[in-house]
mmCIF file of C-alpha atoms in Angstrom:
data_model
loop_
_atom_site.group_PDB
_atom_site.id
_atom_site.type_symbol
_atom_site.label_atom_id
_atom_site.label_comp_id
_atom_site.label_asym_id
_atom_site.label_seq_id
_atom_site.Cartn_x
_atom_site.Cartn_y
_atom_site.Cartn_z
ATOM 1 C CA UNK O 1 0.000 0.000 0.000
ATOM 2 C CA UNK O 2 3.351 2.188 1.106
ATOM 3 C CA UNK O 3 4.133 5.573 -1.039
ATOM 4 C CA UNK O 4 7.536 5.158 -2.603
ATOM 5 C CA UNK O 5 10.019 7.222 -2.580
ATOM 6 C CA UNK O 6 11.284 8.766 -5.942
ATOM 7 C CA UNK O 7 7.730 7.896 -7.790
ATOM 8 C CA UNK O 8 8.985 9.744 -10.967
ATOM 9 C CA UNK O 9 12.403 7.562 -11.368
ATOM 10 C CA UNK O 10 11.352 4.548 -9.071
ATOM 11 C CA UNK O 11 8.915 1.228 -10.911
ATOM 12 C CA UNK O 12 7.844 0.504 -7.601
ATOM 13 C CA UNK O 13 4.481 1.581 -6.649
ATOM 14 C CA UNK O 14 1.803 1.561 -3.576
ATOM 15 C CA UNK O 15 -1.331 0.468 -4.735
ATOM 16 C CA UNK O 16 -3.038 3.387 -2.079
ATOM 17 C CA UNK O 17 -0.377 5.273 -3.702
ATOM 18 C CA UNK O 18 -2.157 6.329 -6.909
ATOM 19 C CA UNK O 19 -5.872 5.595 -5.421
ATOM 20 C CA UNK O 20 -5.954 9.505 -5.487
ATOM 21 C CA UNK O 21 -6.690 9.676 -9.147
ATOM 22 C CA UNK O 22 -9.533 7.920 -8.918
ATOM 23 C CA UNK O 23 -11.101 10.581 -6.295
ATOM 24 C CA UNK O 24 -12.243 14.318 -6.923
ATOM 25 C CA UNK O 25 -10.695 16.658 -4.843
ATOM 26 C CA UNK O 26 -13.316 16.221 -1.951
ATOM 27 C CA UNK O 27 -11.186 13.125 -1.025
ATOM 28 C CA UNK O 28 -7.587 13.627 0.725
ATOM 29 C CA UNK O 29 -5.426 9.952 1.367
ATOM 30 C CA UNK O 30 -3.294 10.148 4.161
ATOM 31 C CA UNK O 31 -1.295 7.425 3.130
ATOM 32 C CA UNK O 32 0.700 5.883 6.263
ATOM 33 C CA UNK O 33 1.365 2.407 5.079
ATOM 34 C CA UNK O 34 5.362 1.290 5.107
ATOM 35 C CA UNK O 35 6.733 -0.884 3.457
ATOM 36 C CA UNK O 36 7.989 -4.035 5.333
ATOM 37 C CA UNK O 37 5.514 -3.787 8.254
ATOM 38 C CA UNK O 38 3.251 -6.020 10.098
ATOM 39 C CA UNK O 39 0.010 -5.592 12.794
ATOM 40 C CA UNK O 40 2.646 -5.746 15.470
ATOM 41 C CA UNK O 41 5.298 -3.426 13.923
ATOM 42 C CA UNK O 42 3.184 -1.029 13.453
ATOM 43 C CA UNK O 43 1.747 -0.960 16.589
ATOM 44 C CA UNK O 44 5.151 -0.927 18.213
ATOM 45 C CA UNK O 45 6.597 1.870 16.482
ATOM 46 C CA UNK O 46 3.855 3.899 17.835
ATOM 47 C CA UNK O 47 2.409 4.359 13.873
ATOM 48 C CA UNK O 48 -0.902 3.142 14.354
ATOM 49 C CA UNK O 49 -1.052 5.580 17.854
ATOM 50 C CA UNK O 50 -0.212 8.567 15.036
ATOM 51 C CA UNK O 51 -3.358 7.646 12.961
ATOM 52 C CA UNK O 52 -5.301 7.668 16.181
ATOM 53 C CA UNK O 53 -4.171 11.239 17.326
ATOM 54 C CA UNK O 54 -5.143 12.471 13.403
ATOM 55 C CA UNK O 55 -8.437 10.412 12.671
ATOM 56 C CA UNK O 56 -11.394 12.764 13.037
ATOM 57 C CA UNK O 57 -15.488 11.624 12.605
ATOM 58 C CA UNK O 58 -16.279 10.323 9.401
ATOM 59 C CA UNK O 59 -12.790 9.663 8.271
ATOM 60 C CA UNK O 60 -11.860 6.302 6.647
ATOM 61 C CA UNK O 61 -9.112 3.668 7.471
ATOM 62 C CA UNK O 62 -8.129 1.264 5.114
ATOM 63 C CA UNK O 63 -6.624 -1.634 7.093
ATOM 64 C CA UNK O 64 -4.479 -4.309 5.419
ATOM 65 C CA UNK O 65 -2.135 -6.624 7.296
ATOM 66 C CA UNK O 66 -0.789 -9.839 6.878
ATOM 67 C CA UNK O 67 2.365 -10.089 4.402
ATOM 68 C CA UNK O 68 4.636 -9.033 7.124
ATOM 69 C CA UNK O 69 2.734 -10.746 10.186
ATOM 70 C CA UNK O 70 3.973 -14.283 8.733
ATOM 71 C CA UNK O 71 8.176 -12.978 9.170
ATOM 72 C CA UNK O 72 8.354 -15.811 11.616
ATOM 73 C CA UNK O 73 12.043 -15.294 12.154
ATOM 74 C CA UNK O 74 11.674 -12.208 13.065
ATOM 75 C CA UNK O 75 9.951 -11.212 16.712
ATOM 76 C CA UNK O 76 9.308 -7.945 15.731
ATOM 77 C CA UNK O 77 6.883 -8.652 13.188
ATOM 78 C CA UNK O 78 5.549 -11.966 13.652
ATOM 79 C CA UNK O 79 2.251 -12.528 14.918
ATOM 80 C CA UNK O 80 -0.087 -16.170 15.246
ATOM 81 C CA UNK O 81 -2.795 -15.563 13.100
ATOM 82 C CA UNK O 82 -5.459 -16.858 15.359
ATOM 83 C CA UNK O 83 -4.368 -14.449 18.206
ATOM 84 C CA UNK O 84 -1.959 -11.824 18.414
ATOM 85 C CA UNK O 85 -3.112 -10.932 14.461
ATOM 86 C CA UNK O 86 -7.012 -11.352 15.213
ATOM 87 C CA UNK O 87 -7.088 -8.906 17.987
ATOM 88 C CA UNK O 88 -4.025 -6.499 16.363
ATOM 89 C CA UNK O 89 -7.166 -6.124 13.815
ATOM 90 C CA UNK O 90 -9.690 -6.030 16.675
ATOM 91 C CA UNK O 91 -8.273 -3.433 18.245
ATOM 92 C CA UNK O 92 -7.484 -1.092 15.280
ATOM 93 C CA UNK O 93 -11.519 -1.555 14.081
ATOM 94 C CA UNK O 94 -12.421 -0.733 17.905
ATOM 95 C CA UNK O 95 -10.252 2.421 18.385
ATOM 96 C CA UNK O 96 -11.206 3.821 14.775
ATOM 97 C CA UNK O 97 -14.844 3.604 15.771
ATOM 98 C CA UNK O 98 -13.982 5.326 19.120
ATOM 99 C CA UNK O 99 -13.014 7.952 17.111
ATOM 100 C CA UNK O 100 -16.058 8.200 14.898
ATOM 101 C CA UNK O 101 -14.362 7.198 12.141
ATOM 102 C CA UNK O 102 -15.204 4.005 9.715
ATOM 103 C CA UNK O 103 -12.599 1.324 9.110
ATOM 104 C CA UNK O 104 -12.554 -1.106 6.360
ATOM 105 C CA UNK O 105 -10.635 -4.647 6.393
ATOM 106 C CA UNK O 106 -8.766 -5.552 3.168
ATOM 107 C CA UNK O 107 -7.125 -8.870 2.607
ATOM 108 C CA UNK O 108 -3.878 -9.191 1.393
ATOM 109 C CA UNK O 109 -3.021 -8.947 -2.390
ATOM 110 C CA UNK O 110 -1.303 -12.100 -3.784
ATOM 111 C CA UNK O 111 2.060 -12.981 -4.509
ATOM 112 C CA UNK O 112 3.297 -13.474 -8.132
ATOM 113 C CA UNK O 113 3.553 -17.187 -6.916
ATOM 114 C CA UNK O 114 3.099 -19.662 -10.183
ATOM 115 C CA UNK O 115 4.407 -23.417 -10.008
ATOM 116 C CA UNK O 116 5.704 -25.736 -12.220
ATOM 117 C CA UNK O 117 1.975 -26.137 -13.703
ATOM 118 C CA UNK O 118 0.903 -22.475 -13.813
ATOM 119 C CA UNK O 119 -1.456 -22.802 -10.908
ATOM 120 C CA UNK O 120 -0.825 -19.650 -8.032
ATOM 121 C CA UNK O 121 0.100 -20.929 -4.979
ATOM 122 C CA UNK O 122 -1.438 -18.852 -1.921
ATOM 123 C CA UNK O 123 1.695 -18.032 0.382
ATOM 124 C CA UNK O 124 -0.837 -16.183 3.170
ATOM 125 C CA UNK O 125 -1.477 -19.475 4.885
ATOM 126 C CA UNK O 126 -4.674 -18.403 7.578
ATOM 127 C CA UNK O 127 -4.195 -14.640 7.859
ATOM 128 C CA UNK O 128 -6.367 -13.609 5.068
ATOM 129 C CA UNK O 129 -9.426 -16.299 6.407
ATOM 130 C CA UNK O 130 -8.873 -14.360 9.656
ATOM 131 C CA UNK O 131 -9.145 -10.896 8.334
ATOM 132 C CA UNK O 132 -12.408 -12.025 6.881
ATOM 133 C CA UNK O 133 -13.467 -13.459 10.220
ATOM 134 C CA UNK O 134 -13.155 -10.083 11.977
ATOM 135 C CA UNK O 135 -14.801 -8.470 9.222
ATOM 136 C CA UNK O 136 -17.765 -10.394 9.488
ATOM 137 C CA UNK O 137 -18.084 -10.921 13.263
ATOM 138 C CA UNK O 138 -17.324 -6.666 13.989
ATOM 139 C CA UNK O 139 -19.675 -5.971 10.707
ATOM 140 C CA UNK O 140 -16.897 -4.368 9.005
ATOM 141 C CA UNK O 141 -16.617 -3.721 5.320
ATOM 142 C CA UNK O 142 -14.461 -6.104 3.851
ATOM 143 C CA UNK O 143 -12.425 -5.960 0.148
ATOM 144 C CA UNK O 144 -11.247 -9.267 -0.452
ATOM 145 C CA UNK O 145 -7.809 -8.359 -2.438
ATOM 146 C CA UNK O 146 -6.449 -11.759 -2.108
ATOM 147 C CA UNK O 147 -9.339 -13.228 -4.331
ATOM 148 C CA UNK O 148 -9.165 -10.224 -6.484
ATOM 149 C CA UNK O 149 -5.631 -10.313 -7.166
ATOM 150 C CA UNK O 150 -5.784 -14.049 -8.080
ATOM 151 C CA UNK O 151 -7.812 -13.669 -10.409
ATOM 152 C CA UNK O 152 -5.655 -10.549 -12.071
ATOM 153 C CA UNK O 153 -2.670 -12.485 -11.669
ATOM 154 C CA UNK O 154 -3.969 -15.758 -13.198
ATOM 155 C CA UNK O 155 -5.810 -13.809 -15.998
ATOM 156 C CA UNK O 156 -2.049 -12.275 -17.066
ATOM 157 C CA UNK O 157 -0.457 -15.685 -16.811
ATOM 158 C CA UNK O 158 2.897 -16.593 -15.801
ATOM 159 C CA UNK O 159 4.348 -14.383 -18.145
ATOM 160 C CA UNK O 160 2.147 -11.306 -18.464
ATOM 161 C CA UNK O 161 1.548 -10.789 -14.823
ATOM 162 C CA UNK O 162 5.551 -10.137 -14.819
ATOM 163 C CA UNK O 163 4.478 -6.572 -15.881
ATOM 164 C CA UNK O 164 2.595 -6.166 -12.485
ATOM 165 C CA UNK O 165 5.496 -6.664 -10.489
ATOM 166 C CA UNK O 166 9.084 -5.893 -10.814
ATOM 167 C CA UNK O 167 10.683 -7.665 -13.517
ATOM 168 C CA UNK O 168 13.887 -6.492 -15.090
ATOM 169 C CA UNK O 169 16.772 -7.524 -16.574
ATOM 170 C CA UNK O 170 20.335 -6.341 -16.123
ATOM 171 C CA UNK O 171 20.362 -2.729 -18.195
ATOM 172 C CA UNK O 172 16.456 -2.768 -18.733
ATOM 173 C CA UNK O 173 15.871 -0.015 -16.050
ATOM 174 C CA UNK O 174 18.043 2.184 -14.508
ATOM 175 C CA UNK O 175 16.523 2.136 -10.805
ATOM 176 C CA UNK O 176 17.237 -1.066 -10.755
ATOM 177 C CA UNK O 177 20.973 -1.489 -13.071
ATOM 178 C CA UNK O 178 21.267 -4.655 -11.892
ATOM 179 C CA UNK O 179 17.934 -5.821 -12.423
ATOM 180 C CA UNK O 180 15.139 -7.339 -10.285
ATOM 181 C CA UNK O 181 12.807 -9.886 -9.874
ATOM 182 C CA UNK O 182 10.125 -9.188 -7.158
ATOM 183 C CA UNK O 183 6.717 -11.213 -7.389
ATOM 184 C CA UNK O 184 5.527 -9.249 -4.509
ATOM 185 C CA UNK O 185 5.485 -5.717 -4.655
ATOM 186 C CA UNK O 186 3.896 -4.056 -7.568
ATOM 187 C CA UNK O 187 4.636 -1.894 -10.567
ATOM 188 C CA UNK O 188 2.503 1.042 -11.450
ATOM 189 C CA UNK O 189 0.526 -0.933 -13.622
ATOM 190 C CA UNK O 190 -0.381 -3.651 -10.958
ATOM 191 C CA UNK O 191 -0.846 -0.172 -8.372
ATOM 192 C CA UNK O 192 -3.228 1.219 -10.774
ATOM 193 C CA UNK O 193 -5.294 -2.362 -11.360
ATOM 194 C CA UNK O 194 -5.086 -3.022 -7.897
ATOM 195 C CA UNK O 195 -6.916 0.536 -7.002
ATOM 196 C CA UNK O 196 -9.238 0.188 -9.420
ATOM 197 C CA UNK O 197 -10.474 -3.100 -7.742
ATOM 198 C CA UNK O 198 -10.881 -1.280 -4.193
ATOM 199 C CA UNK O 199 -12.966 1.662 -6.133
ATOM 200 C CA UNK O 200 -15.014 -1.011 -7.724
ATOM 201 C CA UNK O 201 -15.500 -3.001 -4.625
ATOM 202 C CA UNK O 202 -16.452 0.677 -2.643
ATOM 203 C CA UNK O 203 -18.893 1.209 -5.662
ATOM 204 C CA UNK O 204 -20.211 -2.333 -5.169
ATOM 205 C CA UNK O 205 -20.642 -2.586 -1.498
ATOM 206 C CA UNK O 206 -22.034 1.525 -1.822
ATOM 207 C CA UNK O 207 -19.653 2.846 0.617
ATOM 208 C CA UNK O 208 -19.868 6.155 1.198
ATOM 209 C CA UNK O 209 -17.103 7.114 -0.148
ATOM 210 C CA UNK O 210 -18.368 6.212 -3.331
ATOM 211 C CA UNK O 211 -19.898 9.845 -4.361
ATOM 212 C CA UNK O 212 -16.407 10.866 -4.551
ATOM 213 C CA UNK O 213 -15.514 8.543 -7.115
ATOM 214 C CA UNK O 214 -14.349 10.604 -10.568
ATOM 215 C CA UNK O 215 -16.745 9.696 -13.303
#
């Protein structure tokens, strides 16, 4: 979701990044996703306390965990699905509601993750069936990237869903001279795809937010 830094010169983008452009001017993201990340990390770094002191009534909070959460080696970030995770995302719907303000679950967007076969293979293991569990049980509006994205990412094929990452050879692009292969972040074509989904789903589930949505 993160903003990256040198968006003009750097492939890599945010998928919140460029949901802006899909807005009217009524609209203002406050984008204060980082890269690298999880429910805990964010917690302990005293980010999600930041959002809290800025969120006024009627704001929104897009809430997407889960890629970092699984860094088991690292005690920082990891979190048990069923129960530090669950209640990380349990507490950040409860305190944005304190605050009059309306949060909205997202699962996690695929990795680039083909086999031998050209089936994806889901790498998110139980985090995304527990965002969904919170959703439901909290009646919280839910976008279910992961199922989105699999289906954008199986529609390009092993091949053409290169261009929605970060896929470069040595010389090819000059952020990255050595190259890069990255099936998880995304490019600015996979960004823009990506928001489009969320601005369909908002449109979909009538959200709000949706008479704000450029025509």
């Amino acid at each position: 979701m993160a903003d990256k830094e040198s968006p003009e010169e750097n492939p890599e983008h945010g998928w919140a990044q460029v949901l802006a452009e899909f807005f009217n001017e009524e609209v203002k993201i406050d984008n204060r996703a980082v890269n690298g990340r999880s429910s805990k990390s964010f917690i302990g770094e005293g980010r999600w306390d930041l959002v809290l002191k800025t969120l006024a009534p009627g704001d929104f909070v897009f809430i997407q965990f889960g890629h970092n959460d699984q860094k088991f080696k690292d005690s920082s970030r990891y979190t048990n699905p069923h129960t530090t995770y669950r209640h990380n995302l349990i507490r950040f719907v409860n305190e944005t509601r304190e605050k009059g303000a309306n949060p909205v679950l997202f699962s996690s967007i695929v990795r680039r993750n083909f086999n031998e076969f050209g089936s994806l293979i889901d790498t998110h293991g139980e985090y995304p069936l527990e965002t969904r569990l919170v959703a439901r049980e909290l009646d919280v509006p839910f976008i279910d990237l992961q199922y989105l994205t699999e289906k954008m990412e199986t529609s390009y094929g092993v091949e053409g869903s290169k261009a929605l990452h970060l896929h470069f050879s040595s010389g090819e692009n000059s952020y990255y001279p050595d190259g890069k292969a990255d099936d998880t972040h995304l490019s600015e074509k996979g960004a823009l795809l990506v928001a489009g989904m969320v601005v369909d789903e908002i449109k979909e589930q009538e959200l709000p937010l949706e008479a704000h949505i450029k025509l």
